[in-house]
């Protein structure tokens, strides 16, 4: 016998992490700056180590690195990498049931309606157990 379950009833494997991304605005003008905040939470009762967080960069936006450099200087993150499509944050450790939030700024470089691609958080040594956040849409108008 086979049967279908509504998505809401499908059991979800409990990920050791959760991740969320918020923006202080999603409607911008060309050259405006938007603040993004990615929040990572440890859902376990044990410390998690070697955490990678990837956040999509919407097309038509560039990341200002000052905030990320400050997190690195304070050891909140050990490293970050920016590619054309995503930002990766490397966290050394996250205490049990703790959360960490990282805010950074993006500049709208062209008029566009773009999707950020969402976010994922996972343990470096267990990359198959991922937490994900849905993609979000940002709109940039010219002038």
N, CA, C and O atoms as a MOPAC input file, in Angstrom:
PM7 MOZYME 1SCF
protein

 N      0.83600 1    -1.18200 1     0.00000 1
 C      0.00000 1     0.00000 1     0.00000 1
 C      0.88100 1     1.24600 1     0.00000 1
 O      1.88500 1     1.32200 1     0.70900 1
 N      0.48100 1     2.20700 1    -0.80600 1
 C      1.15900 1     3.50300 1    -0.74100 1
 C      0.10200 1     4.55800 1    -0.49400 1
 O     -1.04900 1     4.41600 1    -0.90600 1
 N      0.50300 1     5.59500 1     0.17000 1
 C     -0.42400 1     6.67600 1     0.45500 1
 C      0.35600 1     7.97400 1     0.54400 1
 O      1.57500 1     7.97800 1     0.71800 1
 N     -0.36500 1     9.06600 1     0.42100 1
 C      0.27800 1    10.37200 1     0.48200 1
 C     -0.00300 1    11.02600 1     1.81900 1
 O     -1.10000 1    10.91800 1     2.36700 1
 N      1.02000 1    11.71400 1     2.34000 1
 C      0.87600 1    12.48200 1     3.56600 1
 C      0.96100 1    13.95900 1     3.21400 1
 O      1.80200 1    14.35000 1     2.40400 1
 N      0.12000 1    14.77500 1     3.79600 1
 C      0.31400 1    16.22100 1     3.60900 1
 C      1.70000 1    16.60200 1     4.14500 1
 O      2.18200 1    16.00900 1     5.11000 1
 N      2.34200 1    17.60800 1     3.50300 1
 C      3.69400 1    18.00300 1     3.91800 1
 C      3.75300 1    18.31100 1     5.40400 1
 O      4.75800 1    18.02200 1     6.05300 1
 N      2.70000 1    18.88800 1     5.95100 1
 C      2.70200 1    19.26400 1     7.36700 1
 C      2.82800 1    18.04100 1     8.27000 1
 O      3.26600 1    18.15900 1     9.41500 1
 N      2.44500 1    16.86700 1     7.76500 1
 C      2.47900 1    15.65600 1     8.58700 1
 C      3.73100 1    14.80900 1     8.36800 1
 O      3.92600 1    13.80000 1     9.04600 1
 N      4.57300 1    15.21500 1     7.43200 1
 C      5.78600 1    14.45000 1     7.17600 1
 C      6.76500 1    14.71700 1     8.31100 1
 O      7.05400 1    15.87500 1     8.61200 1
 N      7.28100 1    13.66900 1     8.94600 1
 C      8.19700 1    13.91400 1    10.06400 1
 C      9.47500 1    14.58900 1     9.56400 1
 O     10.01700 1    14.23300 1     8.51800 1
 N      9.93400 1    15.55400 1    10.32600 1
 C     11.15100 1    16.26900 1     9.97400 1
 C     12.26200 1    15.76500 1    10.87800 1
 O     12.09600 1    15.70400 1    12.09600 1
 N     13.38500 1    15.40700 1    10.29200 1
 C     14.52700 1    14.99800 1    11.09500 1
 C     14.99100 1    16.21000 1    11.88600 1
 O     15.20300 1    17.28200 1    11.31900 1
 N     15.14600 1    16.04900 1    13.16400 1
 C     15.52200 1    17.17800 1    14.01300 1
 C     16.96100 1    17.58500 1    13.71100 1
 O     17.90000 1    16.85100 1    14.02000 1
 N     17.12400 1    18.72500 1    13.12200 1
 C     18.45800 1    19.22600 1    12.83200 1
 C     19.04600 1    19.80800 1    14.11300 1
 O     18.31200 1    20.33800 1    14.94700 1
 N     20.36100 1    19.71300 1    14.27400 1
 C     20.97800 1    20.25600 1    15.48700 1
 C     21.00700 1    21.78900 1    15.48700 1
 O     21.31700 1    22.41400 1    16.50100 1
 N     20.68100 1    22.37800 1    14.34200 1
 C     20.73800 1    23.82600 1    14.20300 1
 C     19.45700 1    24.33900 1    13.57300 1
 O     18.72600 1    23.58700 1    12.92900 1
 N     19.19000 1    25.62500 1    13.76000 1
 C     18.16700 1    26.29500 1    12.96800 1
 C     18.78800 1    27.58200 1    12.44500 1
 O     19.73900 1    28.11000 1    13.02100 1
 N     18.23500 1    28.07600 1    11.34600 1
 C     18.77600 1    29.29400 1    10.74200 1
 C     17.62500 1    30.14200 1    10.22000 1
 O     16.62500 1    29.61400 1     9.73300 1
 N     17.77100 1    31.45800 1    10.32300 1
 C     16.77600 1    32.38800 1     9.79800 1
 C     17.49800 1    33.61800 1     9.27400 1
 O     18.55400 1    33.99700 1     9.78100 1
 N     16.91500 1    34.23900 1     8.24900 1
 C     17.47300 1    35.47200 1     7.69000 1
 C     16.36700 1    36.51000 1     7.64300 1
 O     15.25200 1    36.21800 1     7.21000 1
 N     16.67400 1    37.71600 1     8.08600 1
 C     15.72000 1    38.81300 1     8.00100 1
 C     16.41000 1    40.01800 1     7.35900 1
 O     17.62700 1    40.18200 1     7.44500 1
 N     15.60100 1    40.84500 1     6.72300 1
 C     16.08600 1    42.09400 1     6.13600 1
 C     15.31900 1    43.23800 1     6.76900 1
 O     14.14300 1    43.08700 1     7.09700 1
 N     15.97700 1    44.40000 1     6.94900 1
 C     15.25500 1    45.52900 1     7.54000 1
 C     14.31300 1    46.18000 1     6.53400 1
 O     13.45100 1    46.97200 1     6.91500 1
 N     14.47200 1    45.85000 1     5.24400 1
 C     13.51800 1    46.27500 1     4.21100 1
 C     13.72400 1    45.38900 1     2.99600 1
 O     14.81000 1    44.84700 1     2.79200 1
 N     12.67900 1    45.24100 1     2.18700 1
 C     12.80200 1    44.42300 1     0.97800 1
 C     12.48700 1    45.22800 1    -0.27200 1
 O     12.64100 1    44.72400 1    -1.38500 1
 N     12.04500 1    46.47800 1    -0.10500 1
 C     11.82800 1    47.37400 1    -1.24400 1
 C     12.83900 1    48.50300 1    -1.14000 1
 O     12.82700 1    49.28100 1    -0.18600 1
 N     13.71200 1    48.58100 1    -2.13400 1
 C     14.79900 1    49.54100 1    -2.08300 1
 C     14.87700 1    50.33800 1    -3.37100 1
 O     14.25000 1    50.00100 1    -4.37500 1
 N     15.66100 1    51.40000 1    -3.31700 1
 C     16.01200 1    52.15600 1    -4.51300 1
 C     17.46900 1    51.85500 1    -4.84700 1
 O     18.23800 1    51.39500 1    -4.00300 1
 N     17.82200 1    52.12200 1    -6.08500 1
 C     19.19400 1    51.91300 1    -6.53700 1
 C     20.16500 1    52.60800 1    -5.57600 1
 O     19.93900 1    53.74800 1    -5.17100 1
 N     21.23900 1    51.91200 1    -5.22100 1
 C     22.29200 1    52.39000 1    -4.31100 1
 C     21.88100 1    52.44600 1    -2.84300 1
 O     22.67400 1    52.87700 1    -2.00600 1
 N     20.65200 1    52.01700 1    -2.50600 1
 C     20.26400 1    51.91500 1    -1.10000 1
 C     21.04600 1    50.77200 1    -0.44300 1
 O     21.55400 1    49.86700 1    -1.10500 1
 N     21.11800 1    50.85800 1     0.87000 1
 C     21.74200 1    49.79800 1     1.65900 1
 C     20.65700 1    49.10800 1     2.47900 1
 O     19.78500 1    49.76300 1     3.04900 1
 N     20.72200 1    47.79900 1     2.53000 1
 C     19.79100 1    47.01300 1     3.33200 1
 C     20.60400 1    46.23100 1     4.36200 1
 O     21.69700 1    45.74400 1     4.07000 1
 N     20.04800 1    46.11900 1     5.57500 1
 C     20.70800 1    45.31200 1     6.59300 1
 C     20.09500 1    43.92600 1     6.61900 1
 O     18.88200 1    43.76700 1     6.76000 1
 N     20.95300 1    42.92500 1     6.47900 1
 C     20.53000 1    41.53100 1     6.60400 1
 C     21.00900 1    41.01500 1     7.94700 1
 O     22.09800 1    41.36400 1     8.40100 1
 N     20.19400 1    40.18200 1     8.58400 1
 C     20.59800 1    39.54400 1     9.83900 1
 C     20.35900 1    38.05000 1     9.70400 1
 O     19.23800 1    37.61400 1     9.44100 1
 N     21.40100 1    37.27600 1     9.88200 1
 C     21.27100 1    35.81500 1     9.88100 1
 C     21.42500 1    35.34900 1    11.32700 1
 O     22.38800 1    35.69700 1    12.01100 1
 N     20.45200 1    34.55400 1    11.77200 1
 C     20.45500 1    34.05000 1    13.14100 1
 C     20.58300 1    32.53000 1    13.09600 1
 O     19.82000 1    31.84600 1    12.41500 1
 N     21.55600 1    32.02300 1    13.83000 1
 C     21.80400 1    30.58200 1    13.90700 1
 C     21.56200 1    30.15800 1    15.35100 1
 O     22.05900 1    30.78900 1    16.28300 1
 N     20.80700 1    29.10000 1    15.52800 1
 C     20.52300 1    28.60800 1    16.88200 1
 C     20.94000 1    27.15000 1    17.00000 1
 O     20.76800 1    26.36300 1    16.06900 1
 N     21.48200 1    26.80800 1    18.14400 1
 C     21.80700 1    25.42900 1    18.48200 1
 C     20.59400 1    24.85500 1    19.19100 1
 O     20.23600 1    25.31000 1    20.27800 1
 N     19.96600 1    23.86900 1    18.59200 1
 C     18.75100 1    23.28100 1    19.16600 1
 C     19.06200 1    22.10600 1    20.09100 1
 O     18.14800 1    21.45000 1    20.59300 1
 N     20.34500 1    21.84000 1    20.31700 1
 C     20.75100 1    20.67400 1    21.10400 1
 C     21.14700 1    21.08600 1    22.52800 1
 O     21.34300 1    22.26500 1    22.82200 1
 N     21.25500 1    20.08100 1    23.39900 1
 C     21.69400 1    20.33400 1    24.77300 1
 C     23.20200 1    20.13400 1    24.90600 1
 O     23.73100 1    20.04100 1    26.01300 1
 N     23.88500 1    20.07100 1    23.76700 1
 C     25.34100 1    19.96100 1    23.77700 1
 C     25.92300 1    21.03400 1    22.86100 1
 O     25.25600 1    21.50900 1    21.94200 1
 N     27.15800 1    21.40400 1    23.11800 1
 C     27.83500 1    22.39800 1    22.30100 1
 C     28.05700 1    21.83600 1    20.89900 1
 O     28.44500 1    20.67900 1    20.74200 1
 N     27.80800 1    22.65800 1    19.88700 1
 C     28.09900 1    22.26600 1    18.50900 1
 C     29.33500 1    23.03300 1    18.04300 1
 O     29.50100 1    24.21400 1    18.34800 1
 N     30.19300 1    22.34500 1    17.30400 1
 C     31.43300 1    22.93700 1    16.83100 1
 C     31.51200 1    22.89900 1    15.31200 1
 O     30.82500 1    22.10600 1    14.66900 1
 N     32.34200 1    23.74700 1    14.74800 1
 C     32.60100 1    23.76900 1    13.30500 1
 C     31.29900 1    23.89900 1    12.51000 1
 O     30.90000 1    22.98200 1    11.79300 1
 N     30.65300 1    25.04400 1    12.65100 1
 C     29.36400 1    25.29800 1    12.01200 1
 C     29.58500 1    26.15100 1    10.76800 1
 O     30.29200 1    27.15800 1    10.80900 1
 N     28.98100 1    25.74200 1     9.67700 1
 C     29.00100 1    26.53300 1     8.45200 1
 C     27.61000 1    27.06500 1     8.18900 1
 O     26.62000 1    26.34300 1     8.30300 1
 N     27.54600 1    28.33800 1     7.83500 1
 C     26.28000 1    28.97600 1     7.50100 1
 C     26.44100 1    29.59800 1     6.11800 1
 O     27.34300 1    30.40600 1     5.89500 1
 N     25.56300 1    29.22100 1     5.19100 1
 C     25.60100 1    29.82400 1     3.86400 1
 C     24.33500 1    30.64800 1     3.67400 1
 O     23.23300 1    30.20700 1     3.99800 1
 N     24.51400 1    31.84300 1     3.14600 1
 C     23.39200 1    32.74700 1     2.89300 1
 C     23.48300 1    33.19100 1     1.44400 1
 O     24.52900 1    33.66200 1     0.99700 1
 N     22.38600 1    33.04000 1     0.70900 1
 C     22.38100 1    33.46600 1    -0.68000 1
 C     22.49800 1    34.97500 1    -0.79900 1
 O     21.94200 1    35.72000 1     0.00900 1
 N     23.22500 1    35.41600 1    -1.81300 1
 C     23.32000 1    36.84500 1    -2.11400 1
 C     22.42900 1    37.10500 1    -3.32000 1
 O     22.64400 1    36.51900 1    -4.38100 1
 N     21.42900 1    37.97400 1    -3.17600 1
 C     20.55200 1    38.22300 1    -4.32200 1
 C     21.32800 1    38.89300 1    -5.45800 1
 O     22.16700 1    39.75700 1    -5.20400 1
 N     21.05600 1    38.50500 1    -6.70600 1
 C     21.70200 1    39.16600 1    -7.83900 1
 C     21.42800 1    40.67100 1    -7.79000 1
 O     20.33000 1    41.09500 1    -7.42700 1
 N     22.41900 1    41.46400 1    -8.15200 1
 C     22.24200 1    42.90700 1    -8.12900 1
 C     22.55500 1    43.54000 1    -6.78600 1
 O     22.26000 1    44.71600 1    -6.57100 1
 N     23.14900 1    42.77600 1    -5.87900 1
 C     23.55100 1    43.29300 1    -4.57200 1
 C     25.01400 1    42.95600 1    -4.31100 1
 O     25.50600 1    41.91100 1    -4.73800 1
 N     25.70100 1    43.84500 1    -3.60900 1
 C     27.05800 1    43.54100 1    -3.16800 1
 C     27.12100 1    43.70800 1    -1.65900 1
 O     26.46800 1    44.58200 1    -1.08900 1
 N     27.91800 1    42.85500 1    -1.01900 1
 C     28.04600 1    42.87200 1     0.43400 1
 C     29.15500 1    43.83300 1     0.83800 1
 O     30.24500 1    43.83500 1     0.26600 1
 N     28.84500 1    44.65000 1     1.84200 1
 C     29.87900 1    45.47400 1     2.46900 1
 C     30.51300 1    44.61600 1     3.56100 1
 O     29.80000 1    44.01500 1     4.36500 1
 N     31.82700 1    44.55200 1     3.59800 1
 C     32.49200 1    43.57500 1     4.47600 1
 C     32.85100 1    44.10500 1     5.86000 1
 O     33.35500 1    43.34300 1     6.68600 1
 N     32.60700 1    45.38600 1     6.14300 1
 C     33.03400 1    45.94700 1     7.43100 1
 C     32.45700 1    45.16700 1     8.61900 1
 O     33.18000 1    44.85200 1     9.56400 1
 N     31.16200 1    44.85800 1     8.57000 1
 C     30.53500 1    44.13400 1     9.68600 1
 C     31.16000 1    42.75400 1     9.84100 1
 O     31.43100 1    42.30800 1    10.95600 1
 N     31.38600 1    42.08500 1     8.72500 1
 C     31.94800 1    40.73300 1     8.76300 1
 C     33.37000 1    40.76000 1     9.30000 1
 O     33.77000 1    39.87400 1    10.05600 1
 N     34.14200 1    41.78300 1     8.90800 1
 C     35.50400 1    41.92200 1     9.42200 1
 C     35.48800 1    42.10700 1    10.93900 1
 O     36.35500 1    41.58600 1    11.64000 1
 N     34.49700 1    42.85400 1    11.44600 1
 C     34.39200 1    43.06900 1    12.89400 1
 C     34.05800 1    41.76100 1    13.61500 1
 O     34.61300 1    41.48700 1    14.67900 1
 N     33.15800 1    40.95100 1    13.04900 1
 C     32.84700 1    39.64800 1    13.66800 1
 C     34.08800 1    38.75800 1    13.69300 1
 O     34.32800 1    38.03400 1    14.65800 1
 N     34.86800 1    38.82500 1    12.61700 1
 C     36.08700 1    38.00900 1    12.56000 1
 C     37.09600 1    38.51100 1    13.59700 1
 O     37.72600 1    37.71100 1    14.28800 1
 N     37.24800 1    39.82100 1    13.70400 1
 C     38.19800 1    40.39700 1    14.66200 1
 C     37.82600 1    40.04000 1    16.09400 1
 O     38.70300 1    39.83900 1    16.93500 1
 N     36.51400 1    39.96100 1    16.37700 1
 C     36.07000 1    39.64300 1    17.73700 1
 C     35.96500 1    38.13700 1    17.97700 1
 O     35.59200 1    37.70100 1    19.06600 1
 N     36.29800 1    37.34100 1    16.94800 1
 C     36.25200 1    35.87500 1    17.01700 1
 C     34.83400 1    35.32100 1    17.10300 1
 O     34.65500 1    34.15700 1    17.46300 1
 N     33.81700 1    36.13100 1    16.78000 1
 C     32.44600 1    35.61100 1    16.70200 1
 C     32.35000 1    34.60800 1    15.54900 1
 O     31.60500 1    33.63000 1    15.62600 1
 N     33.10800 1    34.86000 1    14.48700 1
 C     33.27800 1    33.89900 1    13.40100 1
 C     34.78000 1    33.72000 1    13.19200 1
 O     35.57000 1    34.61700 1    13.48800 1
 N     35.16200 1    32.55800 1    12.68100 1
 C     36.58600 1    32.33000 1    12.44300 1
 C     36.99400 1    32.81100 1    11.05700 1
 O     38.14800 1    33.17400 1    10.82800 1
 N     36.02900 1    32.81000 1    10.12900 1
 C     36.33200 1    33.19100 1     8.75000 1
 C     35.03100 1    33.43800 1     8.01200 1
 O     33.97000 1    32.99600 1     8.45300 1
 N     35.10700 1    34.14100 1     6.89000 1
 C     33.97300 1    34.25100 1     5.99000 1
 C     34.49000 1    34.24100 1     4.56500 1
 O     35.63400 1    34.61100 1     4.29800 1
 N     33.63100 1    33.81400 1     3.65800 1
 C     33.95200 1    33.80700 1     2.23200 1
 C     32.76600 1    34.37200 1     1.48300 1
 O     31.61400 1    34.09300 1     1.81500 1
 N     33.05800 1    35.17100 1     0.46900 1
 C     32.00300 1    35.71900 1    -0.37700 1
 C     32.28300 1    35.29100 1    -1.81100 1
 O     33.35900 1    35.54500 1    -2.35100 1
 N     31.29200 1    34.63500 1    -2.41900 1
 C     31.36200 1    34.33700 1    -3.84600 1
 C     30.30200 1    35.20000 1    -4.52300 1
 O     29.63600 1    36.00100 1    -3.86800 1
 N     30.15200 1    35.04000 1    -5.80200 1
 C     29.16000 1    35.81800 1    -6.53000 1
 C     27.74800 1    35.54200 1    -6.01300 1
 O     26.90100 1    36.43500 1    -6.01600 1
 N     27.49300 1    34.32100 1    -5.57300 1
 C     26.12900 1    33.89700 1    -5.23700 1
 C     25.86000 1    33.70800 1    -3.75200 1
 O     24.70100 1    33.69000 1    -3.33800 1
 N     26.93100 1    33.56100 1    -2.92000 1
 C     26.63300 1    33.30500 1    -1.51400 1
 C     27.74100 1    33.76700 1    -0.57900 1
 O     28.90800 1    33.90800 1    -0.94400 1
 N     27.29300 1    33.99200 1     0.65400 1
 C     28.17100 1    34.32200 1     1.76500 1
 C     28.25100 1    33.07900 1     2.64600 1
 O     27.22600 1    32.47700 1     2.96600 1
 N     29.46200 1    32.69400 1     3.03800 1
 C     29.64100 1    31.57500 1     3.95600 1
 C     30.30700 1    32.08900 1     5.22100 1
 O     31.35200 1    32.73800 1     5.17100 1
 N     29.68700 1    31.78900 1     6.35500 1
 C     30.24900 1    32.12900 1     7.65800 1
 C     30.73300 1    30.84400 1     8.31800 1
 O     30.05200 1    29.82000 1     8.27700 1
 N     31.90500 1    30.90500 1     8.92200 1
 C     32.47200 1    29.76900 1     9.64100 1
 C     32.47800 1    30.09700 1    11.12500 1
 O     33.14500 1    31.03400 1    11.56400 1
 N     31.72900 1    29.31400 1    11.89100 1
 C     31.66700 1    29.51200 1    13.34500 1
 C     32.40100 1    28.37100 1    14.02500 1
 O     32.23400 1    27.21100 1    13.64700 1
 N     33.21400 1    28.68900 1    15.02400 1
 C     33.94700 1    27.64600 1    15.73200 1
 C     33.05700 1    26.84400 1    16.65900 1
 O     33.16000 1    25.61900 1    16.72300 1
 N     32.17500 1    27.53800 1    17.38600 1
 C     31.40500 1    26.85900 1    18.41600 1
 C     30.11000 1    27.61600 1    18.70000 1
 O     30.02400 1    28.82700 1    18.50200 1
 N     29.10700 1    26.87600 1    19.16800 1
 C     27.84400 1    27.47400 1    19.59400 1
 C     27.37000 1    26.68200 1    20.81200 1
 O     27.16800 1    25.47000 1    20.73900 1
 N     27.19900 1    27.38400 1    21.92500 1
 C     26.85300 1    26.74200 1    23.19800 1
 C     25.47500 1    26.08600 1    23.12500 1
 O     24.67300 1    26.42800 1    22.25600 1
 N     25.19200 1    25.14200 1    24.03400 1
 C     23.88800 1    24.47100 1    24.05300 1
 C     22.74000 1    25.47000 1    24.13900 1
 O     22.76900 1    26.39800 1    24.94700 1
 N     21.74000 1    25.27100 1    23.30300 1
 C     20.52800 1    26.09100 1    23.27600 1
 C     20.80000 1    27.57900 1    23.07200 1
 O     19.94300 1    28.41000 1    23.37300 1
 N     21.97200 1    27.92000 1    22.56900 1
 C     22.32800 1    29.32500 1    22.34900 1
 C     22.01800 1    29.71600 1    20.91100 1
 O     21.81400 1    28.86300 1    20.04700 1
 N     21.98900 1    31.02200 1    20.67500 1
 C     21.87300 1    31.48500 1    19.30100 1
 C     22.84600 1    32.63300 1    19.08200 1
 O     23.23400 1    33.33700 1    20.01400 1
 N     23.22600 1    32.80000 1    17.82600 1
 C     24.13100 1    33.87900 1    17.43900 1
 C     23.51400 1    34.58600 1    16.24800 1
 O     23.00000 1    33.94600 1    15.33000 1
 N     23.56700 1    35.91500 1    16.26800 1
 C     23.01800 1    36.70200 1    15.15900 1
 C     24.13700 1    37.53900 1    14.55300 1
 O     24.94600 1    38.13800 1    15.26100 1
 N     24.15900 1    37.56400 1    13.23300 1
 C     25.17000 1    38.32500 1    12.50700 1
 C     24.45700 1    39.25200 1    11.52800 1
 O     23.72600 1    38.79700 1    10.64900 1
 N     24.67800 1    40.55300 1    11.68800 1
 C     24.08300 1    41.52300 1    10.77200 1
 C     25.16300 1    42.05500 1     9.84800 1
 O     26.30100 1    42.28100 1    10.25900 1
 N     24.78700 1    42.24900 1     8.59800 1
 C     25.71000 1    42.82000 1     7.61500 1
 C     24.89000 1    43.61400 1     6.62200 1
 O     23.66300 1    43.51700 1     6.60000 1
 N     25.56500 1    44.39800 1     5.80300 1
 C     24.86100 1    45.30200 1     4.89500 1
 C     25.14800 1    44.94700 1     3.44200 1
 O     26.26100 1    44.56600 1     3.08100 1
 N     24.11200 1    45.08400 1     2.62400 1
 C     24.23600 1    44.88600 1     1.18700 1
 C     23.82300 1    46.18100 1     0.49600 1
 O     22.94700 1    46.90600 1     0.96900 1
 N     24.46800 1    46.45200 1    -0.62400 1
 C     24.14800 1    47.63700 1    -1.41600 1
 C     23.47100 1    47.18000 1    -2.70500 1
 O     23.93600 1    46.25400 1    -3.37000 1
 N     22.35900 1    47.84800 1    -3.04900 1
 C     21.64500 1    47.55500 1    -4.29300 1
 C     22.40200 1    48.21000 1    -5.44900 1
 O     22.48800 1    49.43600 1    -5.52800 1
 N     22.94900 1    47.38800 1    -6.34200 1
 C     23.80700 1    47.91300 1    -7.40500 1
 C     23.11200 1    48.01900 1    -8.75500 1
 O     23.65900 1    48.60500 1    -9.68900 1
 N     21.90100 1    47.45200 1    -8.86700 1
 C     21.14600 1    47.56200 1   -10.12200 1
 C     19.66300 1    47.39600 1    -9.84300 1
 O     19.27900 1    46.73400 1    -8.87900 1
 N     18.81500 1    48.00400 1   -10.69800 1
 C     17.37300 1    47.80300 1   -10.50700 1
 C     17.01000 1    46.35600 1   -10.84300 1
 O     17.31100 1    45.87500 1   -11.93500 1
 N     16.36800 1    45.67000 1    -9.91000 1
 C     16.13800 1    44.24700 1   -10.09200 1
 C     15.08000 1    43.77500 1    -9.09100 1
 O     14.91500 1    44.35500 1    -8.01800 1
 N     14.37600 1    42.72300 1    -9.46300 1
 C     13.62000 1    41.94700 1    -8.48700 1
 C     14.36900 1    40.63600 1    -8.36900 1
 O     14.45500 1    39.86900 1    -9.32900 1
 N     14.91100 1    40.38100 1    -7.18900 1
 C     15.83700 1    39.26100 1    -7.03100 1
 C     15.46900 1    38.43800 1    -5.80500 1
 O     14.84900 1    38.93000 1    -4.86200 1
 N     15.86800 1    37.17500 1    -5.84500 1
 C     15.65300 1    36.25400 1    -4.74000 1
 C     17.01900 1    35.90800 1    -4.15700 1
 O     17.98200 1    35.68400 1    -4.89000 1
 N     17.08800 1    35.86800 1    -2.82500 1
 C     18.39300 1    35.66500 1    -2.18700 1
 C     18.87300 1    34.21700 1    -2.18000 1
 O     20.04600 1    33.96400 1    -1.90400 1
 N     18.00300 1    33.26900 1    -2.47400 1
 C     18.44000 1    31.87300 1    -2.48100 1
 C     18.35000 1    31.19100 1    -1.12700 1
 O     18.69100 1    30.01500 1    -1.00800 1
 N     17.89200 1    31.91500 1    -0.09400 1
 C     17.71900 1    31.28300 1     1.20500 1
 C     19.03200 1    31.10100 1     1.94600 1
 O     20.06300 1    31.65100 1     1.55700 1
 N     18.98100 1    30.32000 1     3.02100 1
 C     20.16400 1    30.09700 1     3.85100 1
 C     20.16400 1    28.65900 1     4.34400 1
 O     19.12500 1    28.00300 1     4.41600 1
 N     21.35600 1    28.18900 1     4.67800 1
 C     21.49800 1    26.86000 1     5.27400 1
 C     22.53300 1    26.93200 1     6.38200 1
 O     23.47500 1    27.72200 1     6.31600 1
 N     22.35300 1    26.10700 1     7.39500 1
 C     23.34900 1    25.95300 1     8.44900 1
 C     23.57000 1    24.46400 1     8.63500 1
 O     22.62100 1    23.68000 1     8.65500 1
 N     24.83100 1    24.08400 1     8.77200 1
 C     25.13000 1    22.67200 1     8.97900 1
 C     26.46300 1    22.52800 1     9.68900 1
 O     27.26500 1    23.46100 1     9.74100 1
 N     26.68300 1    21.34200 1    10.23500 1
 C     27.93600 1    21.04000 1    10.90800 1
 C     28.93800 1    20.56800 1     9.87300 1
 O     28.62400 1    19.73000 1     9.02800 1
 N     30.13300 1    21.10500 1     9.94000 1
 C     31.18100 1    20.77200 1     8.97800 1
 C     31.37300 1    19.25500 1     8.86700 1
 O     31.57600 1    18.73000 1     7.77300 1
 N     31.30700 1    18.56100 1     9.99800 1
 C     31.55500 1    17.11800 1     9.99500 1
 C     30.29700 1    16.29600 1     9.74500 1
 O     30.36200 1    15.06800 1     9.68600 1
 N     29.15800 1    16.95600 1     9.59700 1
 C     27.91500 1    16.24100 1     9.31500 1
 C     27.08000 1    17.08200 1     8.35200 1
 O     26.00300 1    17.55000 1     8.72200 1
 N     27.56400 1    17.28300 1     7.11400 1
 C     26.91000 1    18.22200 1     6.20300 1
 C     25.55600 1    17.76300 1     5.67700 1
 O     24.84700 1    18.54700 1     5.04600 1
 N     25.18500 1    16.51600 1     5.92300 1
 C     23.90400 1    16.04300 1     5.39100 1
 C     22.73200 1    16.48900 1     6.26400 1
 O     21.59500 1    16.51900 1     5.79100 1
 N     22.98100 1    16.83200 1     7.51600 1
 C     21.91300 1    17.30000 1     8.40300 1
 C     21.91700 1    18.81600 1     8.37800 1
 O     22.66400 1    19.46100 1     9.11400 1
 N     21.06900 1    19.38300 1     7.51900 1
 C     21.06400 1    20.82100 1     7.31100 1
 C     19.79500 1    21.44700 1     7.84800 1
 O     18.72100 1    20.84700 1     7.82700 1
 N     19.94700 1    22.66100 1     8.32500 1
 C     18.78800 1    23.50000 1     8.62600 1
 C     18.70200 1    24.50700 1     7.50000 1
 O     19.72900 1    24.96600 1     7.00000 1
 N     17.49800 1    24.85600 1     7.09300 1
 C     17.34700 1    25.76100 1     5.95600 1
 C     16.35200 1    26.86300 1     6.26900 1
 O     15.43200 1    26.69000 1     7.06800 1
 N     16.56000 1    27.99800 1     5.61900 1
 C     15.61800 1    29.10900 1     5.67800 1
 C     15.17400 1    29.39800 1     4.25300 1
 O     15.98500 1    29.31800 1     3.33100 1
 N     13.90700 1    29.73100 1     4.05300 1
 C     13.39800 1    29.93400 1     2.69300 1
 C     13.99600 1    31.18200 1     2.03300 1
 O     14.44100 1    32.11400 1     2.70300 1
 N     13.99100 1    31.16500 1     0.71600 1
 C     14.44700 1    32.32400 1    -0.05600 1
 C     13.48800 1    33.48900 1     0.14400 1
 O     12.29900 1    33.29900 1     0.40000 1
 N     14.02800 1    34.69500 1     0.02400 1
 C     13.21600 1    35.90300 1     0.14900 1
 C     13.46000 1    36.79400 1    -1.06000 1
 O     14.53100 1    36.77000 1    -1.66700 1
 N     12.44100 1    37.58100 1    -1.39400 1
 C     12.51300 1    38.43700 1    -2.57300 1
 C     12.79700 1    39.87400 1    -2.16300 1
 O     12.21400 1    40.39200 1    -1.21100 1
 N     13.69900 1    40.50500 1    -2.89700 1
 C     13.98700 1    41.92400 1    -2.71700 1
 C     13.75800 1    42.63400 1    -4.04100 1
 O     14.07200 1    42.10200 1    -5.10600 1
 N     13.21000 1    43.83500 1    -3.96500 1
 C     12.91600 1    44.60100 1    -5.16600 1
 C     13.66000 1    45.93400 1    -5.11200 1
 O     13.58200 1    46.66200 1    -4.12200 1
 N     14.38300 1    46.24100 1    -6.19300 1
 C     15.11500 1    47.49800 1    -6.29400 1
 C     14.57300 1    48.27300 1    -7.48000 1
 O     14.52600 1    47.76600 1    -8.60100 1
 N     14.15800 1    49.52400 1    -7.21900 1
 C     13.66200 1    50.36600 1    -8.28900 1
 C     14.69700 1    51.44700 1    -8.60900 1
 O     15.50700 1    51.82400 1    -7.76100 1
 N     14.65300 1    51.92200 1    -9.81300 1
 C     15.62700 1    52.90000 1   -10.29000 1
 C     15.09700 1    54.30400 1   -10.01300 1
 O     14.22700 1    54.81400 1   -10.71900 1
 N     15.66100 1    54.92200 1    -8.94500 1
 C     15.33200 1    56.30600 1    -8.65900 1
 C     14.05200 1    56.53300 1    -7.90500 1
 O     13.69700 1    57.67700 1    -7.62100 1

